[in-house]
C-alpha cells in the first residue's frame, strides 16, 4: 500500500497557554512512501518523528495537509478504520492474558462480517507467531518472557490483522544491545516476508541505515533529506545530515575556499575547483583520510586503536570543531605511534563542504557541474 503525505503539518499549543505561541512539530511534510518498503524516520529527540508517525496512524489529527493510503484519503478516518498495525517502545501487552490471547485480541475485536471464525483466528495467530518465531511460547504470560520475546509478541499482534501499513515507534529502545541487533534483523525479515509498507521511527542512525529501504532525516519538524541510506550518507544536503549519519561521525573543520583549493588553516588540503570562494565547514568522513608522509593535512597524533581489519587513528587539529579526529584506515598501514604528527591526503568523495553561514552543501569538481 502506497502512503502519500501531502503538505502535512501539525502544530501544538505552546507551553504558555496565554500566549499565541505554537510548536510546529511537523512542518509541511511531503512524501510518497512506495508500496511495500521499509522507511526509517530518523532524527534527534523532539524533531517530530513520533508526531509524524501518529499522524499516519490517525492517533492525532493534522493541523493541515492530507494523508492518502493508496488512492483513499484517510485524513479524517480514526485509527481503527485505517488498517494500521502499531508497535510502540513499551510492548503494552496485557499481562493477565497468554501470548496466544494477546495476539488474538485485535481479531476478537473485529465486528460483524470482518470477524473471522474461531478456527480461522487460531490459524492466523499461529501464522503470526511463526512469523516472529515464538510459536513455542503461545501459552506463556508476558511476564514469563524476555524483553525481546515480548516485543515479538507485540509485533505479531500488530501484523495478525494483516494491516495495510505497519508503524513502529522506537520498537527496540527497551532491548539490550545484542537483542536490538537481532530484533532489527527480525523486523527487516518480517517486513520482507509480509511486504507490508512499514514506517519505523528511531533516533539511532545506525539502526535506521541498516534496515531501511529509505530514510527520512528530520530536524525541528522539517524534513531535511529523503533517500536510500547509502545515498544520503554519501551525498548529504547539509551539515546537519552529514553529522547525524555515520559512526564514528564525520570530522568537521573550519576551512575556506581560495583559488579552487580548500584551505584548512594555512594548508591547501584539496583541489575543490568549481566551489565558490567562501568560508566553509569541511566535513571529512573517517574513511576519507589516507596516511601519506607527504600529505597536505598535518594532525597531532594522539593514539592508534587497533580494530582488527581496520585501525582508528586518533588525532587532533586546531581547526577541527571536536577535540578528537578519528581516521579509519586499513590495518595494513603502518603508523609510527612515537611520532608527534601524522599527515594525510584526502579522498575527494569523502570530503563534503558546507557554507559556513547557511550550512548548506557546496559542491565542487564534477559535482559542481549540475548534478544535484
Ligand atoms: P522523541 O525521540 O524524544 O520521542 P520525537 O522526534 O518523536 O522525539 P515528537 O514527540 O514528535 O518528537 O515531538 C516534536 C515536538 O512537538 C517537540 O517539541 C514536542 O515537545 C512537541 N510535542 C509533541 N507532542 C505534543 C503535545 N501533545 N503537546 C505539545 N507539544 C507536543
Tab-separated table of C-alpha atoms and ligand atoms in Angstrom:
chain	number	residue	atom	x	y	z
A	1	UNK	CA	0.000	0.000	0.000
A	2	UNK	CA	1.441	3.343	-1.082
A	3	UNK	CA	1.149	6.098	1.547
A	4	UNK	CA	1.103	9.734	0.494
A	5	UNK	CA	1.792	12.561	2.921
A	6	UNK	CA	0.744	15.854	1.420
A	7	UNK	CA	1.740	19.192	2.988
A	8	UNK	CA	1.339	17.569	6.377
A	9	UNK	CA	1.641	19.998	9.292
A	10	UNK	CA	0.962	19.544	12.989
A	11	UNK	CA	1.050	22.379	15.464
A	12	UNK	CA	0.603	22.085	19.208
A	13	UNK	CA	-0.217	24.982	21.519
A	14	UNK	CA	2.922	26.332	23.227
A	15	UNK	CA	3.626	25.792	26.928
A	16	UNK	CA	2.396	29.238	27.859
A	17	UNK	CA	-1.335	28.807	27.411
A	18	UNK	CA	-1.943	32.591	27.357
A	19	UNK	CA	0.475	33.323	24.533
A	20	UNK	CA	-0.319	32.527	20.939
A	21	UNK	CA	2.976	30.627	20.522
A	22	UNK	CA	2.695	27.276	18.844
A	23	UNK	CA	5.109	24.379	18.479
A	24	UNK	CA	5.272	23.183	14.889
A	25	UNK	CA	6.097	19.540	15.497
A	26	UNK	CA	5.775	18.584	11.812
A	27	UNK	CA	6.177	21.269	9.181
A	28	UNK	CA	4.899	20.740	5.638
A	29	UNK	CA	5.930	17.093	5.279
A	30	UNK	CA	5.613	15.790	1.720
A	31	UNK	CA	6.493	12.225	0.859
A	32	UNK	CA	5.134	9.391	-1.239
A	33	UNK	CA	6.056	6.212	0.617
A	34	UNK	CA	6.380	3.489	-2.012
A	35	UNK	CA	4.339	0.321	-1.624
A	36	UNK	CA	5.994	-2.483	0.341
A	37	UNK	CA	9.031	-0.538	1.502
A	38	UNK	CA	10.533	-0.063	4.940
A	39	UNK	CA	11.038	3.615	5.742
A	40	UNK	CA	13.225	4.772	8.636
A	41	UNK	CA	12.078	8.070	10.144
A	42	UNK	CA	15.134	9.457	11.821
A	43	UNK	CA	16.233	12.463	13.828
A	44	UNK	CA	17.206	13.740	17.262
A	45	UNK	CA	14.797	13.897	20.183
A	46	UNK	CA	11.989	16.370	19.596
A	47	UNK	CA	12.415	16.555	15.807
A	48	UNK	CA	8.823	15.413	15.204
A	49	UNK	CA	9.264	11.741	14.281
A	50	UNK	CA	6.672	10.372	16.686
A	51	UNK	CA	4.242	13.109	15.746
A	52	UNK	CA	4.653	12.210	12.067
A	53	UNK	CA	4.023	8.545	12.864
A	54	UNK	CA	0.986	9.381	14.980
A	55	UNK	CA	-0.420	11.435	12.112
A	56	UNK	CA	-0.098	8.441	9.785
A	57	UNK	CA	-1.752	6.176	12.359
A	58	UNK	CA	-4.601	8.593	12.998
A	59	UNK	CA	-3.881	8.865	16.722
A	60	UNK	CA	-3.597	12.617	16.175
A	61	UNK	CA	-5.151	14.826	13.518
A	62	UNK	CA	-3.075	17.172	11.354
A	63	UNK	CA	-3.445	20.947	11.576
A	64	UNK	CA	-3.323	20.961	7.790
A	65	UNK	CA	-2.447	18.639	4.918
A	66	UNK	CA	-3.780	15.289	3.754
A	67	UNK	CA	-2.845	11.610	4.113
A	68	UNK	CA	-3.677	9.001	1.472
A	69	UNK	CA	-3.430	5.215	1.698
A	70	UNK	CA	-3.326	4.231	-1.960
A	71	UNK	CA	-5.916	6.490	-3.571
A	72	UNK	CA	-8.047	6.764	-0.422
A	73	UNK	CA	-7.962	9.946	1.608
A	74	UNK	CA	-7.739	8.652	5.211
A	75	UNK	CA	-7.088	12.032	6.869
A	76	UNK	CA	-10.408	12.049	8.679
A	77	UNK	CA	-10.583	8.335	9.494
A	78	UNK	CA	-9.976	7.134	13.071
A	79	UNK	CA	-7.039	4.726	13.610
A	80	UNK	CA	-9.257	1.633	13.807
A	81	UNK	CA	-10.603	2.286	10.319
A	82	UNK	CA	-7.235	2.891	8.675
A	83	UNK	CA	-5.939	-0.670	8.774
A	84	UNK	CA	-2.707	0.143	10.565
A	85	UNK	CA	-0.678	-2.052	12.909
A	86	UNK	CA	1.116	-0.227	15.713
A	87	UNK	CA	4.131	-1.220	17.782
A	88	UNK	CA	5.499	1.061	20.483
A	89	UNK	CA	8.636	1.195	22.603
A	90	UNK	CA	6.740	-0.238	25.552
A	91	UNK	CA	5.285	-3.539	24.462
A	92	UNK	CA	1.940	-2.754	26.112
A	93	UNK	CA	0.877	-6.399	26.292
A	94	UNK	CA	-1.966	-7.473	28.561
A	95	UNK	CA	-0.140	-9.109	31.487
A	96	UNK	CA	-3.034	-11.362	32.522
A	97	UNK	CA	-3.520	-12.799	29.023
A	98	UNK	CA	-1.384	-15.504	27.439
A	99	UNK	CA	0.688	-14.787	24.353
A	100	UNK	CA	-1.969	-16.526	22.245
A	101	UNK	CA	-4.735	-14.356	23.729
A	102	UNK	CA	-2.640	-11.201	23.324
A	103	UNK	CA	-2.044	-11.858	19.639
A	104	UNK	CA	-5.685	-12.846	19.096
A	105	UNK	CA	-7.013	-9.716	20.783
A	106	UNK	CA	-7.247	-7.499	17.648
A	107	UNK	CA	-9.124	-10.277	15.789
A	108	UNK	CA	-11.619	-10.749	18.593
A	109	UNK	CA	-12.332	-7.035	18.476
A	110	UNK	CA	-13.424	-7.229	14.847
A	111	UNK	CA	-17.141	-6.819	14.315
A	112	UNK	CA	-19.709	-8.428	12.024
A	113	UNK	CA	-18.578	-9.917	8.728
A	114	UNK	CA	-14.962	-8.896	9.380
A	115	UNK	CA	-14.729	-11.157	12.438
A	116	UNK	CA	-13.135	-14.485	11.465
A	117	UNK	CA	-14.306	-17.837	12.806
A	118	UNK	CA	-12.579	-19.152	15.926
A	119	UNK	CA	-10.669	-21.708	13.822
A	120	UNK	CA	-9.539	-19.004	11.403
A	121	UNK	CA	-8.418	-16.851	14.352
A	122	UNK	CA	-6.360	-19.753	15.712
A	123	UNK	CA	-4.792	-20.265	12.300
A	124	UNK	CA	-3.853	-16.615	11.932
A	125	UNK	CA	-2.454	-16.383	15.461
A	126	UNK	CA	-0.236	-19.376	14.762
A	127	UNK	CA	0.869	-17.884	11.456
A	128	UNK	CA	1.770	-14.538	13.112
A	129	UNK	CA	3.552	-16.337	15.968
A	130	UNK	CA	5.568	-18.360	13.456
A	131	UNK	CA	6.492	-15.194	11.611
A	132	UNK	CA	8.132	-13.795	14.750
A	133	UNK	CA	9.340	-17.248	15.849
A	134	UNK	CA	7.536	-17.504	19.168
A	135	UNK	CA	5.149	-20.326	18.265
A	136	UNK	CA	6.554	-22.401	21.133
A	137	UNK	CA	5.621	-19.758	23.708
A	138	UNK	CA	1.925	-19.279	22.989
A	139	UNK	CA	0.731	-20.436	26.403
A	140	UNK	CA	3.068	-18.235	28.409
A	141	UNK	CA	2.174	-14.933	30.019
A	142	UNK	CA	4.187	-11.825	29.044
A	143	UNK	CA	5.838	-11.698	32.488
A	144	UNK	CA	7.444	-15.061	31.757
A	145	UNK	CA	9.276	-13.817	28.666
A	146	UNK	CA	12.347	-11.722	27.871
A	147	UNK	CA	12.000	-8.177	26.567
A	148	UNK	CA	12.918	-9.298	23.058
A	149	UNK	CA	10.289	-12.042	23.128
A	150	UNK	CA	7.666	-9.598	24.423
A	151	UNK	CA	8.469	-7.198	21.610
A	152	UNK	CA	7.992	-10.022	19.116
A	153	UNK	CA	4.568	-10.701	20.605
A	154	UNK	CA	3.755	-7.014	20.147
A	155	UNK	CA	4.835	-7.270	16.502
A	156	UNK	CA	2.768	-10.448	15.986
A	157	UNK	CA	-0.251	-8.656	17.476
A	158	UNK	CA	0.302	-5.740	15.097
A	159	UNK	CA	0.537	-7.926	11.978
A	160	UNK	CA	-2.162	-10.514	12.784
A	161	UNK	CA	-4.830	-8.395	11.078
A	162	UNK	CA	-2.518	-8.021	8.051
A	163	UNK	CA	-2.524	-4.238	8.266
A	164	UNK	CA	-2.079	-2.089	5.181
A	165	UNK	CA	0.633	-0.158	6.970
A	166	UNK	CA	2.836	-1.155	9.900
A	167	UNK	CA	4.026	1.659	12.178
A	168	UNK	CA	6.813	1.097	14.691
A	169	UNK	CA	7.839	3.779	17.202
A	170	UNK	CA	11.294	3.122	18.692
A	171	UNK	CA	10.446	-0.601	18.989
A	172	UNK	CA	13.956	-1.600	20.043
A	173	UNK	CA	14.684	1.011	22.709
A	174	UNK	CA	13.962	-1.251	25.660
A	175	UNK	CA	16.182	-4.073	24.446
A	176	UNK	CA	19.832	-4.657	25.284
A	177	UNK	CA	22.471	-4.188	22.597
A	178	UNK	CA	22.568	-7.789	21.384
A	179	UNK	CA	18.800	-8.153	21.253
A	180	UNK	CA	18.479	-4.845	19.464
A	181	UNK	CA	20.706	-6.135	16.683
A	182	UNK	CA	18.867	-9.417	16.451
A	183	UNK	CA	15.392	-7.897	16.637
A	184	UNK	CA	16.104	-5.263	13.999
A	185	UNK	CA	17.107	-8.023	11.601
A	186	UNK	CA	13.889	-9.827	12.515
A	187	UNK	CA	11.839	-6.740	11.760
A	188	UNK	CA	13.537	-6.495	8.393
A	189	UNK	CA	12.805	-10.148	7.648
A	190	UNK	CA	9.170	-9.907	8.770
A	191	UNK	CA	8.706	-6.779	6.664
A	192	UNK	CA	10.189	-8.530	3.615
A	193	UNK	CA	8.132	-11.687	4.196
A	194	UNK	CA	4.848	-9.828	4.532
A	195	UNK	CA	5.539	-6.972	2.091
A	196	UNK	CA	3.661	-4.586	4.397
A	197	UNK	CA	4.580	-0.921	3.905
A	198	UNK	CA	6.346	-0.063	7.154
A	199	UNK	CA	7.434	3.135	8.861
A	200	UNK	CA	9.980	2.744	11.597
A	201	UNK	CA	10.843	5.619	13.966
A	202	UNK	CA	14.231	5.743	15.631
A	203	UNK	CA	16.808	8.260	16.853
A	204	UNK	CA	19.540	5.689	16.160
A	205	UNK	CA	21.022	6.386	12.748
A	206	UNK	CA	22.835	3.078	12.558
A	207	UNK	CA	19.611	1.199	13.207
A	208	UNK	CA	17.749	3.141	10.537
A	209	UNK	CA	20.566	2.882	7.996
A	210	UNK	CA	20.948	-0.867	8.472
A	211	UNK	CA	17.373	-1.959	7.805
A	212	UNK	CA	15.594	0.781	5.849
A	213	UNK	CA	14.948	0.905	2.131
A	214	UNK	CA	14.774	4.661	2.508
A	215	UNK	CA	15.442	7.049	5.353
A	216	UNK	CA	13.840	10.380	6.164
A	217	UNK	CA	16.047	12.682	8.241
A	218	UNK	CA	14.119	15.282	10.252
A	219	UNK	CA	15.173	18.311	12.268
A	220	UNK	CA	12.854	20.608	14.206
A	221	UNK	CA	9.791	19.352	12.373
A	222	UNK	CA	11.299	19.865	8.939
A	223	UNK	CA	12.338	17.032	6.630
A	224	UNK	CA	15.977	17.580	5.721
A	225	UNK	CA	16.561	14.754	3.268
A	226	UNK	CA	14.903	11.596	1.960
A	227	UNK	CA	16.744	8.825	0.157
A	228	UNK	CA	18.370	5.426	0.232
A	229	UNK	CA	20.570	5.173	3.333
A	230	UNK	CA	23.839	4.936	1.409
A	231	UNK	CA	22.878	7.774	-0.929
A	232	UNK	CA	22.073	10.109	1.980
A	233	UNK	CA	25.320	9.143	3.718
A	234	UNK	CA	27.374	9.710	0.568
A	235	UNK	CA	25.582	12.849	-0.506
A	236	UNK	CA	24.198	14.829	2.446
A	237	UNK	CA	22.382	18.058	1.618
A	238	UNK	CA	23.568	19.965	4.660
A	239	UNK	CA	25.881	19.917	7.659
A	240	UNK	CA	23.183	18.586	9.994
A	241	UNK	CA	22.528	15.490	7.878
A	242	UNK	CA	26.261	14.833	7.402
A	243	UNK	CA	26.815	14.969	11.173
A	244	UNK	CA	23.768	12.889	12.006
A	245	UNK	CA	24.779	9.896	9.885
A	246	UNK	CA	27.908	7.826	10.397
A	247	UNK	CA	29.822	6.074	13.182
A	248	UNK	CA	32.389	7.362	14.012
A	249	UNK	CA	30.927	10.715	12.998
A	250	UNK	CA	32.195	12.975	10.245
A	251	UNK	CA	35.111	15.213	11.271
A	252	UNK	CA	34.235	18.877	10.790
A	253	UNK	CA	36.905	21.532	10.200
A	254	UNK	CA	36.794	25.283	9.749
A	255	UNK	CA	38.056	25.960	6.282
A	256	UNK	CA	37.900	28.353	3.384
A	257	UNK	CA	37.982	28.033	-0.361
A	258	UNK	CA	40.536	30.103	-2.271
A	259	UNK	CA	41.667	29.727	-5.859
A	260	UNK	CA	39.854	26.405	-6.276
A	261	UNK	CA	41.552	24.890	-3.265
A	262	UNK	CA	40.289	24.031	0.199
A	263	UNK	CA	42.432	25.504	2.972
A	264	UNK	CA	42.357	24.150	6.496
A	265	UNK	CA	44.482	26.592	8.472
A	266	UNK	CA	47.362	27.551	6.164
A	267	UNK	CA	47.433	24.206	4.395
A	268	UNK	CA	45.784	23.758	0.989
A	269	UNK	CA	44.438	20.253	1.508
A	270	UNK	CA	42.282	19.514	-1.552
A	271	UNK	CA	41.502	20.680	-5.070
A	272	UNK	CA	37.886	21.857	-4.956
A	273	UNK	CA	37.579	23.532	-8.342
A	274	UNK	CA	34.137	24.936	-9.008
A	275	UNK	CA	33.453	25.746	-5.342
A	276	UNK	CA	32.767	29.421	-4.553
A	277	UNK	CA	35.366	31.359	-2.556
A	278	UNK	CA	33.686	31.339	0.837
A	279	UNK	CA	34.298	30.263	4.398
A	280	UNK	CA	33.196	26.681	4.806
A	281	UNK	CA	32.730	23.816	7.164
A	282	UNK	CA	34.743	20.968	5.691
A	283	UNK	CA	33.390	17.578	6.738
A	284	UNK	CA	35.772	14.664	6.284
A	285	UNK	CA	34.429	11.148	6.778
A	286	UNK	CA	36.645	8.892	8.943
A	287	UNK	CA	37.331	6.730	5.886
A	288	UNK	CA	38.348	9.790	3.848
A	289	UNK	CA	41.883	10.061	5.238
A	290	UNK	CA	44.869	8.434	3.501
A	291	UNK	CA	48.062	8.243	5.575
A	292	UNK	CA	50.661	9.919	3.404
A	293	UNK	CA	54.118	11.084	4.570
A	294	UNK	CA	53.850	13.950	2.080
A	295	UNK	CA	50.107	14.571	2.547
A	296	UNK	CA	48.885	18.157	2.885
A	297	UNK	CA	46.882	17.827	6.141
A	298	UNK	CA	49.006	17.611	9.286
A	299	UNK	CA	47.372	16.476	12.531
A	300	UNK	CA	48.682	15.891	16.049
A	301	UNK	CA	48.793	12.177	16.714
A	302	UNK	CA	47.073	11.140	19.949
A	303	UNK	CA	46.978	7.378	19.575
A	304	UNK	CA	46.166	4.375	17.466
A	305	UNK	CA	43.360	1.913	18.212
A	306	UNK	CA	43.530	-1.474	16.544
A	307	UNK	CA	40.134	-2.810	15.491
A	308	UNK	CA	41.209	-5.922	13.589
A	309	UNK	CA	40.761	-5.283	9.905
A	310	UNK	CA	40.959	-1.519	10.382
A	311	UNK	CA	42.759	0.833	12.676
A	312	UNK	CA	41.428	4.037	14.107
A	313	UNK	CA	43.944	6.872	14.146
A	314	UNK	CA	43.003	9.317	16.894
A	315	UNK	CA	44.428	12.752	16.269
A	316	UNK	CA	43.716	16.464	16.692
A	317	UNK	CA	43.819	19.671	14.691
A	318	UNK	CA	43.223	23.205	15.919
A	319	UNK	CA	40.729	23.868	13.136
A	320	UNK	CA	38.620	20.800	13.936
A	321	UNK	CA	35.465	21.634	15.891
A	322	UNK	CA	35.822	18.486	18.006
A	323	UNK	CA	38.704	17.709	20.355
A	324	UNK	CA	39.424	14.464	18.541
A	325	UNK	CA	39.582	13.424	14.935
A	326	UNK	CA	39.040	9.802	14.026
A	327	UNK	CA	40.524	8.457	10.830
A	328	UNK	CA	39.684	4.863	9.951
A	329	UNK	CA	42.366	3.281	7.815
A	330	UNK	CA	43.266	-0.245	6.783
A	331	UNK	CA	45.389	-2.160	9.305
A	332	UNK	CA	47.898	-2.752	6.514
A	333	UNK	CA	49.086	0.827	7.001
A	334	UNK	CA	51.951	1.326	9.430
A	335	UNK	CA	51.521	4.335	11.708
A	336	UNK	CA	54.534	5.355	13.780
A	337	UNK	CA	52.936	5.721	17.203
A	338	UNK	CA	56.016	7.535	18.512
A	339	UNK	CA	55.575	10.374	16.039
A	340	UNK	CA	54.054	13.650	17.239
A	341	UNK	CA	52.224	14.259	13.973
A	342	UNK	CA	50.528	12.296	11.236
A	343	UNK	CA	49.991	13.534	7.689
A	344	UNK	CA	47.110	12.692	5.421
A	345	UNK	CA	45.947	13.213	1.902
A	346	UNK	CA	42.181	13.137	1.377
A	347	UNK	CA	39.697	11.177	-0.731
A	348	UNK	CA	37.703	13.884	-2.548
A	349	UNK	CA	34.406	11.954	-2.451
A	350	UNK	CA	34.665	11.655	1.317
A	351	UNK	CA	35.055	15.400	1.792
A	352	UNK	CA	31.869	17.482	1.937
A	353	UNK	CA	31.858	21.272	2.000
A	354	UNK	CA	29.139	23.350	3.641
A	355	UNK	CA	28.587	27.085	3.554
A	356	UNK	CA	29.687	28.408	6.962
A	357	UNK	CA	26.695	30.748	7.158
A	358	UNK	CA	23.835	28.599	5.834
A	359	UNK	CA	25.316	25.116	6.440
A	360	UNK	CA	24.026	24.099	3.001
A	361	UNK	CA	26.146	21.807	0.853
A	362	UNK	CA	28.637	23.356	-1.559
A	363	UNK	CA	29.563	21.178	-4.488
A	364	UNK	CA	32.903	21.003	-6.232
A	365	UNK	CA	34.669	19.148	-9.016
A	366	UNK	CA	32.392	17.128	-11.289
A	367	UNK	CA	29.567	17.548	-8.734
A	368	UNK	CA	29.593	21.324	-9.130
A	369	UNK	CA	28.590	20.961	-12.769
A	370	UNK	CA	24.906	20.403	-12.382
A	371	UNK	CA	24.349	17.099	-10.571
A	372	UNK	CA	22.305	17.809	-7.510
B	1	LIG	P1	11.499	11.746	20.832
B	1	LIG	O1	12.554	10.975	20.081
B	1	LIG	O2	12.054	12.453	22.032
B	1	LIG	O3	10.268	10.961	21.101
B	1	LIG	P2	10.291	12.986	18.509
B	1	LIG	O4	11.226	13.315	17.395
B	1	LIG	O5	9.462	11.799	18.370
B	1	LIG	O6	11.079	12.976	19.874
B	1	LIG	P3	7.838	14.421	18.913
B	1	LIG	O7	7.416	13.623	20.082
B	1	LIG	O8	7.166	14.202	17.625
B	1	LIG	O9	9.398	14.300	18.683
B	1	LIG	O10	7.723	15.970	19.307
B	1	LIG	C1	8.009	17.037	18.399
B	1	LIG	C2	7.788	18.380	19.088
B	1	LIG	O11	6.407	18.530	19.378
B	1	LIG	C3	8.508	18.521	20.410
B	1	LIG	O12	8.940	19.853	20.518
B	1	LIG	C4	7.438	18.200	21.430
B	1	LIG	O13	7.708	18.857	22.643
B	1	LIG	C5	6.202	18.727	20.759
B	1	LIG	N1	5.002	17.971	21.156
B	1	LIG	C6	4.747	16.663	20.913
B	1	LIG	N2	3.536	16.304	21.391
B	1	LIG	C7	2.999	17.413	21.951
B	1	LIG	C8	1.749	17.702	22.607
B	1	LIG	N3	0.817	16.764	22.766
B	1	LIG	N4	1.565	18.959	23.059
B	1	LIG	C9	2.511	19.925	22.878
B	1	LIG	N5	3.675	19.730	22.265
B	1	LIG	C10	3.936	18.490	21.800
